[in-house]
Coordinates of C-alpha atoms in Angstrom, one line a residue:
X1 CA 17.4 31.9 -22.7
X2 CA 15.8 29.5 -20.1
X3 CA 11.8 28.1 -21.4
X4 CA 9.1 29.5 -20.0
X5 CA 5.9 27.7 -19.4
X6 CA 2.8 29.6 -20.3
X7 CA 0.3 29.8 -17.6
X8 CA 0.5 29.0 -13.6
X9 CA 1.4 25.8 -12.4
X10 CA -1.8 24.8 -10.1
X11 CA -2.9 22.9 -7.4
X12 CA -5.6 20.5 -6.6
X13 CA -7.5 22.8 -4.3
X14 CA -7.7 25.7 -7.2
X15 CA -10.3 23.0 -9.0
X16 CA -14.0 22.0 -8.4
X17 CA -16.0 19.6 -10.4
X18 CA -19.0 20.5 -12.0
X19 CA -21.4 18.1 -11.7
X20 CA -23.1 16.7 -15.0
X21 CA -26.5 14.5 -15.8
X22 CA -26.8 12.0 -13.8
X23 CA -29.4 9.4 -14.7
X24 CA -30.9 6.5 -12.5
X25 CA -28.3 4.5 -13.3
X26 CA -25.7 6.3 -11.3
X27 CA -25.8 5.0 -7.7
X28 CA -22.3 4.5 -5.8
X29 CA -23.0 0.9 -5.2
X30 CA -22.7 0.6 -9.1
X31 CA -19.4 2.2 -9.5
X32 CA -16.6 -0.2 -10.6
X33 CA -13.0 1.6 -9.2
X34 CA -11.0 -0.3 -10.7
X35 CA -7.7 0.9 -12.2
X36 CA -5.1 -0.9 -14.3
X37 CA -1.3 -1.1 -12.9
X38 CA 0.7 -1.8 -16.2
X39 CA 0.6 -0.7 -19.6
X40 CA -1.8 -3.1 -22.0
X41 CA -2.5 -2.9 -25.6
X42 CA -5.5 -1.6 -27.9
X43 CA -8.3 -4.5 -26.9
X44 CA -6.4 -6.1 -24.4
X45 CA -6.9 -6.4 -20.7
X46 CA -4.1 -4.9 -18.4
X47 CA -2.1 -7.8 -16.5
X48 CA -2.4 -6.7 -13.4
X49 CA -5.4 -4.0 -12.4
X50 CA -6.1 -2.7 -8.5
X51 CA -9.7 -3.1 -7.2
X52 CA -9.2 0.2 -6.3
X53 CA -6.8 3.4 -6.9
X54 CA -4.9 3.3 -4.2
X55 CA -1.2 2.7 -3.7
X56 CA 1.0 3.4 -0.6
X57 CA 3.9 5.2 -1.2
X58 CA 7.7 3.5 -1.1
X59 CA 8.2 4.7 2.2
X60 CA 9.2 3.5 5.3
X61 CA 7.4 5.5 7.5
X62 CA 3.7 3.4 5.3
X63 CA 4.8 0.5 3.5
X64 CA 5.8 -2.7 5.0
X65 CA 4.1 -6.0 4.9
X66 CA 1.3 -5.2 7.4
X67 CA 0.3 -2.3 5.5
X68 CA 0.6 -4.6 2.4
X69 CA -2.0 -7.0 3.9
X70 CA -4.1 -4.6 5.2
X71 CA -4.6 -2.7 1.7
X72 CA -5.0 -5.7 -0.4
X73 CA -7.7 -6.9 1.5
X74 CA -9.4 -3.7 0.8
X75 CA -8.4 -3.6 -2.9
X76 CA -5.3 -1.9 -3.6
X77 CA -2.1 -2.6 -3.8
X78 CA 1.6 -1.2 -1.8
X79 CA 4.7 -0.7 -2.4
X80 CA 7.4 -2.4 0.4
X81 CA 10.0 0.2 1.0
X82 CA 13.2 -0.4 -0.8
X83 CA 15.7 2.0 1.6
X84 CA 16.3 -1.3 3.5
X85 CA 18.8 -4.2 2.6
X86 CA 17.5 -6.9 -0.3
X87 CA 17.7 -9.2 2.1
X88 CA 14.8 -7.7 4.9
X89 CA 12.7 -6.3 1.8
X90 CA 12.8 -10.0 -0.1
X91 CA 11.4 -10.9 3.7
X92 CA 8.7 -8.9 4.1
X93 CA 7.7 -9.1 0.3
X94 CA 7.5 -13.4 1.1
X95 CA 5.4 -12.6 4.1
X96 CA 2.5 -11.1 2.2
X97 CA 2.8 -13.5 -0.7
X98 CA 2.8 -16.7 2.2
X99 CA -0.1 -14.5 4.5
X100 CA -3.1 -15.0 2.0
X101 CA -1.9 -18.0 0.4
X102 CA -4.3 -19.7 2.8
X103 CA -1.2 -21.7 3.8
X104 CA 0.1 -19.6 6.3
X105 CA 4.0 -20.4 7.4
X106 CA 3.8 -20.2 11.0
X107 CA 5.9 -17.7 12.4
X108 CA 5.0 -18.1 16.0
X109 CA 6.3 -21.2 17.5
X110 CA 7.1 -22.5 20.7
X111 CA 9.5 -25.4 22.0
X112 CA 8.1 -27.6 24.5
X113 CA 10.5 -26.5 27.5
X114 CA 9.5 -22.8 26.9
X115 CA 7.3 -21.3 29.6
X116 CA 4.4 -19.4 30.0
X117 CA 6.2 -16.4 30.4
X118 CA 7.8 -17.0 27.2
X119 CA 4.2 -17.6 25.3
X120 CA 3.1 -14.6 27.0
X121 CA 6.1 -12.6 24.9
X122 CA 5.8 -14.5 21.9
X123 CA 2.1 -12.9 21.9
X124 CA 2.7 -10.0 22.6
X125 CA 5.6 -9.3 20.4
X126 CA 3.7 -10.8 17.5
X127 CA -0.2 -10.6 18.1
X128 CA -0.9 -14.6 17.1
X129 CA -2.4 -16.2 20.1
X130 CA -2.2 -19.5 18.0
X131 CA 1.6 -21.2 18.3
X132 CA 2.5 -24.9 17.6
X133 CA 5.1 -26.7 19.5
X134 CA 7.5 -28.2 17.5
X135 CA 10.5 -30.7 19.0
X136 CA 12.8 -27.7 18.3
X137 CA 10.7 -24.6 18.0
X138 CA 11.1 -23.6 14.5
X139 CA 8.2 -23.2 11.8
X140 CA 8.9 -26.7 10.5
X141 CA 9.8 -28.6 13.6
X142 CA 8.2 -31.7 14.2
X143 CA 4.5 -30.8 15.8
X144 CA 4.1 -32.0 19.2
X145 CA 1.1 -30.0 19.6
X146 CA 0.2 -26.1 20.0
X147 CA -1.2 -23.4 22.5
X148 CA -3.8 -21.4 22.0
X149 CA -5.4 -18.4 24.1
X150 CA -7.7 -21.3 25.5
X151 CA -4.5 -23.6 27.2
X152 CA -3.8 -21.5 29.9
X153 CA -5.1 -19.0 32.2
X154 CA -2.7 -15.9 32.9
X155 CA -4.1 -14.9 36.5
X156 CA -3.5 -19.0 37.3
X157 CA -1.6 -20.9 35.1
X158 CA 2.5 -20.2 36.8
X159 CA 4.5 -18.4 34.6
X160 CA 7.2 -21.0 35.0
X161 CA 5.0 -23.5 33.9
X162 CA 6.4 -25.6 30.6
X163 CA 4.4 -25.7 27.9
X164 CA 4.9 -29.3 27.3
X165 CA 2.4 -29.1 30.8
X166 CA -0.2 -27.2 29.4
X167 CA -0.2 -27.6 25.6
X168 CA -2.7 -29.5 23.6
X169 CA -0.6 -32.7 22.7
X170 CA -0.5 -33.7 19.1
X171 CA -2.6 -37.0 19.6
X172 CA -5.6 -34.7 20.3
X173 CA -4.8 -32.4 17.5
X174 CA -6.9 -32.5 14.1
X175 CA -4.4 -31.9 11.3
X176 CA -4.4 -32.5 7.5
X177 CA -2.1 -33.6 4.7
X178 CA 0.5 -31.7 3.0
X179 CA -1.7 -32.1 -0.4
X180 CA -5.0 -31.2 1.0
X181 CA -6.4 -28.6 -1.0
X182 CA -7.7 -25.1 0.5
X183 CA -11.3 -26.2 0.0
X184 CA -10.5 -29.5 1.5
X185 CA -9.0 -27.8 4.7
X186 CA -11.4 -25.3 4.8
X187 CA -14.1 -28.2 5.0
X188 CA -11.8 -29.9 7.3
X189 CA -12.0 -26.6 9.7
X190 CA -15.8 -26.0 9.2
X191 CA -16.6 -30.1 9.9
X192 CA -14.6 -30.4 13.3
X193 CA -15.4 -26.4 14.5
X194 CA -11.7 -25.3 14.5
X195 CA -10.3 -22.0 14.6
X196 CA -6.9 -23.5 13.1
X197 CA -5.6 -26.5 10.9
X198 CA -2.1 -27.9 11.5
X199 CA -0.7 -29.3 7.7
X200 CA 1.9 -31.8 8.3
X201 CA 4.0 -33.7 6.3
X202 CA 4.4 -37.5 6.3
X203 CA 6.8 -36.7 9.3
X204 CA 4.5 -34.9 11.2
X205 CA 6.9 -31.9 10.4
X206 CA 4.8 -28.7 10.0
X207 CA 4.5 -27.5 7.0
X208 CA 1.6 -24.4 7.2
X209 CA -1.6 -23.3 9.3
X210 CA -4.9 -22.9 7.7
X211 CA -7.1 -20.1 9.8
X212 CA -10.9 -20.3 9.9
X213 CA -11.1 -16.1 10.0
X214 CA -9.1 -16.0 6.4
X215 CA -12.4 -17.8 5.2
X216 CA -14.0 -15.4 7.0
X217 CA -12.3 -12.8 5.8
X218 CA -12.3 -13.2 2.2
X219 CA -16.2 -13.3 2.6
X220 CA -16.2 -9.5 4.4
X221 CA -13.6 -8.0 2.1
X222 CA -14.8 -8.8 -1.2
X223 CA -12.5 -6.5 -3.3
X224 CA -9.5 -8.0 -2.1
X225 CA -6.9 -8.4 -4.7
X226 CA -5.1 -11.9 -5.2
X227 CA -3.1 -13.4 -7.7
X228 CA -3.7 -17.1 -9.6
X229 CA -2.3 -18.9 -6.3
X230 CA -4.9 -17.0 -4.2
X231 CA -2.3 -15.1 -2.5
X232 CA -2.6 -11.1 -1.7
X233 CA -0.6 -8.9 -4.6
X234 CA 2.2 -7.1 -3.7
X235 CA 4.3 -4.4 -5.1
X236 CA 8.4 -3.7 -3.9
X237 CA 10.8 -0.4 -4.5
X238 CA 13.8 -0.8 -6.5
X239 CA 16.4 2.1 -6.8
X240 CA 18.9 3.0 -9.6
X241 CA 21.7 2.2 -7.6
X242 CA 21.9 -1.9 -6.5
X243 CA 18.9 -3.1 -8.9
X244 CA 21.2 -5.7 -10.5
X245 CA 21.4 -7.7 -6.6
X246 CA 17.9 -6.4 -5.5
X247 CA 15.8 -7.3 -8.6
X248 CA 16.2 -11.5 -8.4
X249 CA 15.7 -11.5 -4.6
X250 CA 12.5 -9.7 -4.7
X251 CA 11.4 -11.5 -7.5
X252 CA 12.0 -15.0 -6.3
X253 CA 9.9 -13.3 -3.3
X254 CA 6.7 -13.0 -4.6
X255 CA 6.7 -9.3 -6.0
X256 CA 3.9 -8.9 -8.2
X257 CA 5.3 -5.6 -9.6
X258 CA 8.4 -3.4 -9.1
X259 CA 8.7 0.5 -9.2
X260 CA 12.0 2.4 -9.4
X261 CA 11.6 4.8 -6.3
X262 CA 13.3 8.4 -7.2
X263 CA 12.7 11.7 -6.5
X264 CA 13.0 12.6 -10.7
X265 CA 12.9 9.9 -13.4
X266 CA 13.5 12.0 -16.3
X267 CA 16.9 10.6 -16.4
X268 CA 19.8 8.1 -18.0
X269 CA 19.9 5.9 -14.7
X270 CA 15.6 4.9 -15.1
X271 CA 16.4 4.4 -18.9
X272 CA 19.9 1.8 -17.8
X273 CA 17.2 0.3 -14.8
X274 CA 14.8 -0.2 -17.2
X275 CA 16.8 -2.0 -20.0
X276 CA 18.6 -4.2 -17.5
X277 CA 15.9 -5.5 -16.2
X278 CA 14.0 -6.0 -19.5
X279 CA 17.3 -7.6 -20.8
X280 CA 17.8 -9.9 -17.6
X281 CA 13.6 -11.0 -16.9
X282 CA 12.2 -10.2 -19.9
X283 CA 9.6 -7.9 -21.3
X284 CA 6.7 -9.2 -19.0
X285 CA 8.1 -8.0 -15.9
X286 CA 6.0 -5.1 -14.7
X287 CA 8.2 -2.1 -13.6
X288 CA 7.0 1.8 -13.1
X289 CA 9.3 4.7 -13.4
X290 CA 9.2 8.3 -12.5
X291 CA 8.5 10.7 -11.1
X292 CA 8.3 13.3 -13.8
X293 CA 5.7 16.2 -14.3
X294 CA 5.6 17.3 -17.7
X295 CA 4.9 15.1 -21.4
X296 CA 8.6 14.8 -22.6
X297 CA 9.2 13.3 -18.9
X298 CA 6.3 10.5 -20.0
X299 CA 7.3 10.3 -23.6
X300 CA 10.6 9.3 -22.1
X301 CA 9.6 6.8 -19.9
X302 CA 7.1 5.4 -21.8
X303 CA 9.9 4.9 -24.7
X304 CA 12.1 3.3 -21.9
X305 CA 9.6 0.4 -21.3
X306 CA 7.5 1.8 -17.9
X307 CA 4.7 -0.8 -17.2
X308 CA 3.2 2.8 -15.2
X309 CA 4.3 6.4 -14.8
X310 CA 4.6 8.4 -11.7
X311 CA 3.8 12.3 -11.8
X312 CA 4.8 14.1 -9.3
X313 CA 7.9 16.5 -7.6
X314 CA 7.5 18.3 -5.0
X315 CA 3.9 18.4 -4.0
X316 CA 4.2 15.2 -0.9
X317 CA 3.5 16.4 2.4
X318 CA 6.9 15.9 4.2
X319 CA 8.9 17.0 0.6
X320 CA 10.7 20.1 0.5
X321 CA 12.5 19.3 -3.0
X322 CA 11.1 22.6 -4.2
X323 CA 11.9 24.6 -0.9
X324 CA 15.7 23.1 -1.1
X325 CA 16.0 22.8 -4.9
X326 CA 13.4 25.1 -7.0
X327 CA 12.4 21.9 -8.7
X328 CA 8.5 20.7 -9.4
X329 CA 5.6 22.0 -10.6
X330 CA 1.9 22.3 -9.1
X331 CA 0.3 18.8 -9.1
X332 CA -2.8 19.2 -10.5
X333 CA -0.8 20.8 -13.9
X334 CA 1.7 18.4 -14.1
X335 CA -1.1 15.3 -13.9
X336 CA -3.4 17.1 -16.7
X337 CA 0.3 17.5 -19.4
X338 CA 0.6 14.3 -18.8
X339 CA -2.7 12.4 -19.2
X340 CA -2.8 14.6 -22.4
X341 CA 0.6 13.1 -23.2
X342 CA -0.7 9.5 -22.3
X343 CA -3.9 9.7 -24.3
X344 CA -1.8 11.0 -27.7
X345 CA 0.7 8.2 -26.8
X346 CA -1.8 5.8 -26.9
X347 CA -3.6 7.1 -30.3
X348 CA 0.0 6.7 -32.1
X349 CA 0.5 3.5 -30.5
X350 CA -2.1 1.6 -29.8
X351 CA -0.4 1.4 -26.0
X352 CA -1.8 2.8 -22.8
X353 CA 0.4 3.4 -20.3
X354 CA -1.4 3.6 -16.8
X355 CA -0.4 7.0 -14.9
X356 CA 0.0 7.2 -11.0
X357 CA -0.4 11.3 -8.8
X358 CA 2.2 10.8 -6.6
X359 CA 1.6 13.5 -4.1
X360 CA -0.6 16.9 -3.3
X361 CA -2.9 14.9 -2.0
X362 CA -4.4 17.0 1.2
X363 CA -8.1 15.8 1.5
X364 CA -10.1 13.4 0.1
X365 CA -12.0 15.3 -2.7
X366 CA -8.2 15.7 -4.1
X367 CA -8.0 11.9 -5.0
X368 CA -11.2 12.6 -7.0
X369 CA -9.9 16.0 -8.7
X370 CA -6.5 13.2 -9.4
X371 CA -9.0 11.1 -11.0
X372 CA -10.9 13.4 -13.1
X373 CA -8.1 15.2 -14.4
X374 CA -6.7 12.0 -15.9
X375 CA -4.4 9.8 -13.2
X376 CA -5.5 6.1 -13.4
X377 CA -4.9 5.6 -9.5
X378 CA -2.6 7.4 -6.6
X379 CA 0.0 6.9 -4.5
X380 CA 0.1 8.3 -1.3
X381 CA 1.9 8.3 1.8
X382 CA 0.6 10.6 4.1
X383 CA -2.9 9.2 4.1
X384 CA -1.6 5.7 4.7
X385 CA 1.0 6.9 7.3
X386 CA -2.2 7.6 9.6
X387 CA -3.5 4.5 9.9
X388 CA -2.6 1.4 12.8
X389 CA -1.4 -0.6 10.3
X390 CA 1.3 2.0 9.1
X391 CA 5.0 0.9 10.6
X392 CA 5.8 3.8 12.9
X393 CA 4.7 4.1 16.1
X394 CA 1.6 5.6 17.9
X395 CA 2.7 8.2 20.1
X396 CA 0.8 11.0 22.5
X397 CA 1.3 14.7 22.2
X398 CA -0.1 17.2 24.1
X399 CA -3.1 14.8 24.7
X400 CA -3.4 14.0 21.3
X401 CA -2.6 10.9 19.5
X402 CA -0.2 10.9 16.6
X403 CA 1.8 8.8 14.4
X404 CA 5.7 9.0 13.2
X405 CA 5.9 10.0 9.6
X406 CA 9.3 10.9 7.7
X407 CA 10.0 11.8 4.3
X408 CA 12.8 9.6 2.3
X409 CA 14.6 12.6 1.6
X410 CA 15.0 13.2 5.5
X411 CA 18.1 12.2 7.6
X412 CA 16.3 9.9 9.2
X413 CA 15.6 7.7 6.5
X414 CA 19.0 7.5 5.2
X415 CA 18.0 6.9 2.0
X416 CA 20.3 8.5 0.1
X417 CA 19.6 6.1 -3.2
X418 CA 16.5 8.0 -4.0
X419 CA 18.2 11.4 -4.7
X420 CA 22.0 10.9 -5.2
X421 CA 22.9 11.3 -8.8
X422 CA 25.4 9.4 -11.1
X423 CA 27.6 7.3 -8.8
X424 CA 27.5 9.4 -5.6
X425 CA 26.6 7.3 -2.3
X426 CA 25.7 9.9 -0.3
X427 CA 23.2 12.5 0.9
X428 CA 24.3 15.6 0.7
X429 CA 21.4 17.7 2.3
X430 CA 17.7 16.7 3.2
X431 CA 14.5 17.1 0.7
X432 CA 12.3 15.3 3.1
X433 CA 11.1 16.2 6.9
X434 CA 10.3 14.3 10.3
X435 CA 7.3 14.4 11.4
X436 CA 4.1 13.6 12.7
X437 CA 0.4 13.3 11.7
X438 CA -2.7 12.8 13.5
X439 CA -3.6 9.2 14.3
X440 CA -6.8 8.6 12.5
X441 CA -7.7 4.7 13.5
X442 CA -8.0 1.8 11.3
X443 CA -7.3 1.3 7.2
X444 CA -10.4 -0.3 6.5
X445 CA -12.8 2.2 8.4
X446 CA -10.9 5.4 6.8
X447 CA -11.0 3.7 3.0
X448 CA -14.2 2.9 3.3
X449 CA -15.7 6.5 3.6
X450 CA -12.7 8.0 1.4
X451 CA -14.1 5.6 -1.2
X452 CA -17.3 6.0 -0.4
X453 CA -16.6 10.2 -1.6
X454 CA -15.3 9.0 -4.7
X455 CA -18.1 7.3 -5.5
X456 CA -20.9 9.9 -4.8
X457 CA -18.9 12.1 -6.6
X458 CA -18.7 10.4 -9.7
X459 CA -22.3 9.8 -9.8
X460 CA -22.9 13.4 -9.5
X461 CA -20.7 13.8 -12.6
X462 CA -22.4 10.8 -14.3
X463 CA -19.4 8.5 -14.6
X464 CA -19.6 4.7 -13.4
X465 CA -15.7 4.1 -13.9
X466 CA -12.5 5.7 -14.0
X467 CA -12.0 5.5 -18.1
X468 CA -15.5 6.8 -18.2
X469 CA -14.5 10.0 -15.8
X470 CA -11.6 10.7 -17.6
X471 CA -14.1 11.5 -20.5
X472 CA -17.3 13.0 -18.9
X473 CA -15.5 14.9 -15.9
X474 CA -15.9 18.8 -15.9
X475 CA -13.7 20.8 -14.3
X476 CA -13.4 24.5 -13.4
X477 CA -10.7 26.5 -12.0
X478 CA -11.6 29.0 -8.9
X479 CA -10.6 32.0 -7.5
X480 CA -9.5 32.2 -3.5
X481 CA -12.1 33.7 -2.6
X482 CA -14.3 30.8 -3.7
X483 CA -11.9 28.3 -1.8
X484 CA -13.1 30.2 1.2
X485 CA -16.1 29.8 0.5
X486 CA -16.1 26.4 -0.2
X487 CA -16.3 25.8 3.8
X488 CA -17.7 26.6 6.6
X489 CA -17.9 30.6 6.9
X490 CA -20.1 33.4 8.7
X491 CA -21.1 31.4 11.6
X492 CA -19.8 29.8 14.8
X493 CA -19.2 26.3 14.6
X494 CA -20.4 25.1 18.1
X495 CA -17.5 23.2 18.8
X496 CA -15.3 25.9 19.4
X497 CA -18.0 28.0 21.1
X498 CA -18.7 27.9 25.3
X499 CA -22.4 27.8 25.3
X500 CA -22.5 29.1 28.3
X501 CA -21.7 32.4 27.1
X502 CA -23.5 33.2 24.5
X503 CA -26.5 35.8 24.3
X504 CA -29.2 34.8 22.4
X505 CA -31.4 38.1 23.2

């Protein structure tokens, strides 16, 4: 006879907090968010920790390299998509690591025959007004000098006109040596008032370009999260299928961390990923596993060598594993089993093993409920997908603007590593839609208030950390009549009322 579960699998919006003491101590300025990525011993210090606990999800309708760039400014960390050939992934993996490096490889350059109309494309099709001009256009040509948004004037400048006409010639640029320092070409930018700083060879080949606004925007952001070269961290999917040719690539890229991307890790393939890359790389390569929902899914894992665990099946927005399959369990069960599993791992061990919510996530006071209930940070895919910096395309329907969002399990994504089993190399029907979701603006606006929730929310439960949540949060479960009442009821929100006809006798 099948095993039966006792109790109902629930969901995140069946909980509330109850708020505890909070003493003068607990302002939101004062809470540290910070979560760690990989599984550290008894007195140790994790390898690698997030600033905050926020991932984006393996996707490709979230994470590429500008949403990559974008969150580690802000203090978390994503994962590139890994439904894409090693070869484009390893790409977009480099161009984080090379973006915040301070040395930034130029990847808009122009040959001194081009034309205007052809800077004009260049800009638009990459957003960089700033473009050296190399003797055969490539990113380390020899510089003959560079065009910025001050060379030319659109509405007069001929669109036929050569750049060699118009550039600023390399005689009259400042650059620096190919040892100079970041300080050193930071001071070198700051003394001579530029916006940009050529670094040249001996040659006068190009090697990078320094920008004044990544001075700037260290100083505005921060919680940014680098590793030992200065360089933003970056995290890349790996499957169960090709990980033997995608693993070095990514690697030699830059990745900071590696996850196994599947719709259920409680399986032989994780445990052969995991082993194969721990016998190939060694033990201090950081890899997560999942997703699995229940403690012998973690005790697994956790016994197979995950650096983090994902929990989760079922509950993502565009998922309909459980619709298709009857596979999952409610969210907000599944992360409390497992953080129970976690902490009693880590009293027999001496090992903590970091733990991921990987979906159900439908407002913002969920990612606090994650929190509380025991998940040391999130992955999430909807939220991101929102934002400008997401991949997919802004579109406008029925007057209202939305962006492209598709699961992995959908046709569209093709991606049919995530969910074939054993050697198949195909998928045989969808557990993911295509969609759309409202188009919400910029990453750094929306984290900013989501974190800013978090925050005031702790306080009120007298927690200034994460660990220290997972100890003092509260949490009661409530009926449907209290979700109702939980917002706005009995009145007439004025937004969907015509003034003009309403009787106030």
């Amino acid at each position: 006879m099948a095993y039966f579960y006792d109790g109902v699998a629930h969901t995140f919006n069946e909980y509330l907090l109850v708020p505890g003491y909070s003493s003068a101590e607990c302002n939101p300025d004062a809470v540290d968010l910070s979560a760690p990525l990989v599984r550290f011993s008894r007195g140790e210090q994790p390898a690698l920790k997030t600033n905050i606990p926020m991932t984006s999800a393996i996707m490709q309708s979230v994470s590429n390299d500008t949403m990559a760039i974008a969150l580690a400014r802000e203090g978390g960390l994503s994962f590139i998509y890994g439904s894409q050939s090693v070869a484009d992934e390893a790409e977009m993996v480099a161009r984080v690591k090379d973006y915040k490096a301070g040395f930034v490889l130029s990847d808009s350059n122009l040959h001194p025959d081009d034309t205007l109309a052809d800077v004009l494309a260049l800009k638009q099709k990459s957003g960089h007004s700033t473009m050296p001009v190399t003797h055969n256009g490539s990113a380390h040509g020899r510089v003959l000098g560079i065009v910025t948004s001050r060379d030319y004037r659109p509405s007069r400048t001929p669109l036929e006109a050569r750049v060699r006409d118009f550039m600023t010639p390399r005689e009259q640029l400042v650059t620096a040596p190919g040892d100079t320092t970041l300080k050193g070409a930071n001071d070198i930018i700051w003394d001579h008032k530029l916006n940009a700083l050529p670094v040249l060879d001996p040659e006068d080949n190009l090697l990078y370009l320094v920008f004044r606004k990544d001075y700037d925007t260290h100083k505005l952001n921060p919680l940014e999260i680098l590793d030992t070269k200065k360089r933003y961290l970056v995290g890349a999917g790996i499957n169960t299928h090709d990980y033997e040719e995608r693993v070095g690539p990514l690697l030699e890229a830059g990745a900071d961390i590696l996850c196994i991307d599947s719709s259920e890790g409680f399986s032989e393939w994780q445990q052969r990923t995991l082993a194969w890359i721990r016998r190939e790389y060694g033990e201090e390569i950081p890899v997560g596993a999942g997703n699995i929902v229940d403690r012998e899914g973690f005790r697994f894992l956790a016994e197979a060598g995950a650096s983090f665990i994902k929990v989760g099946i079922g509950g993502g927005s565009i998922c309909i594993t459980r619709e298709q399959k009857g596979i999952g369990r409610g969210q907000a069960t599944s992360v409390i089993e497992v953080a129970d599993e976690r902490n009693r791992y880590f009293k027999e061990t001496g090992i903590y093993i970091p733990i991921c919510s990987d979906g159900g996530i439908v407002y913002d006071h969920h990612m606090t409920l994650a929190l509380a209930m025991g998940a040391d940070f999130l992955m999430l895919g909807r939220y991101f997908a929102r934002f400008d910096e997401s991949p997919t395309k802004r579109v406008n329907v029925n007057g209202s603007y939305v962006k492209e969002y598709w699961g992995e399990g959908s046709s569209r994504a093709r991606n049919w590593q995530r969910y074939a089993q054993g050697d198949t190399n195909k998928l045989s029907f969808e557990e993911g839609v295509d969609s759309y979701v409202p188009y919400a603006g910029p990453l750094k606006d929306n984290v900013a208030m989501t974190l800013t929730k978090i925050r005031s929310t702790m306080c009120n439960c007298g927690a200034l950390s994460i660990p220290d949540f997972h100890k003092t949060a509260k949490l009661t479960l409530i009926s449907a009549t209290s979700i109702v009442e939980g917002g706005a009821h009995d009145v007439l929100p004025k937004d969907q009322i015509n003034p003009t006809r309403l009787n106030f006798r």
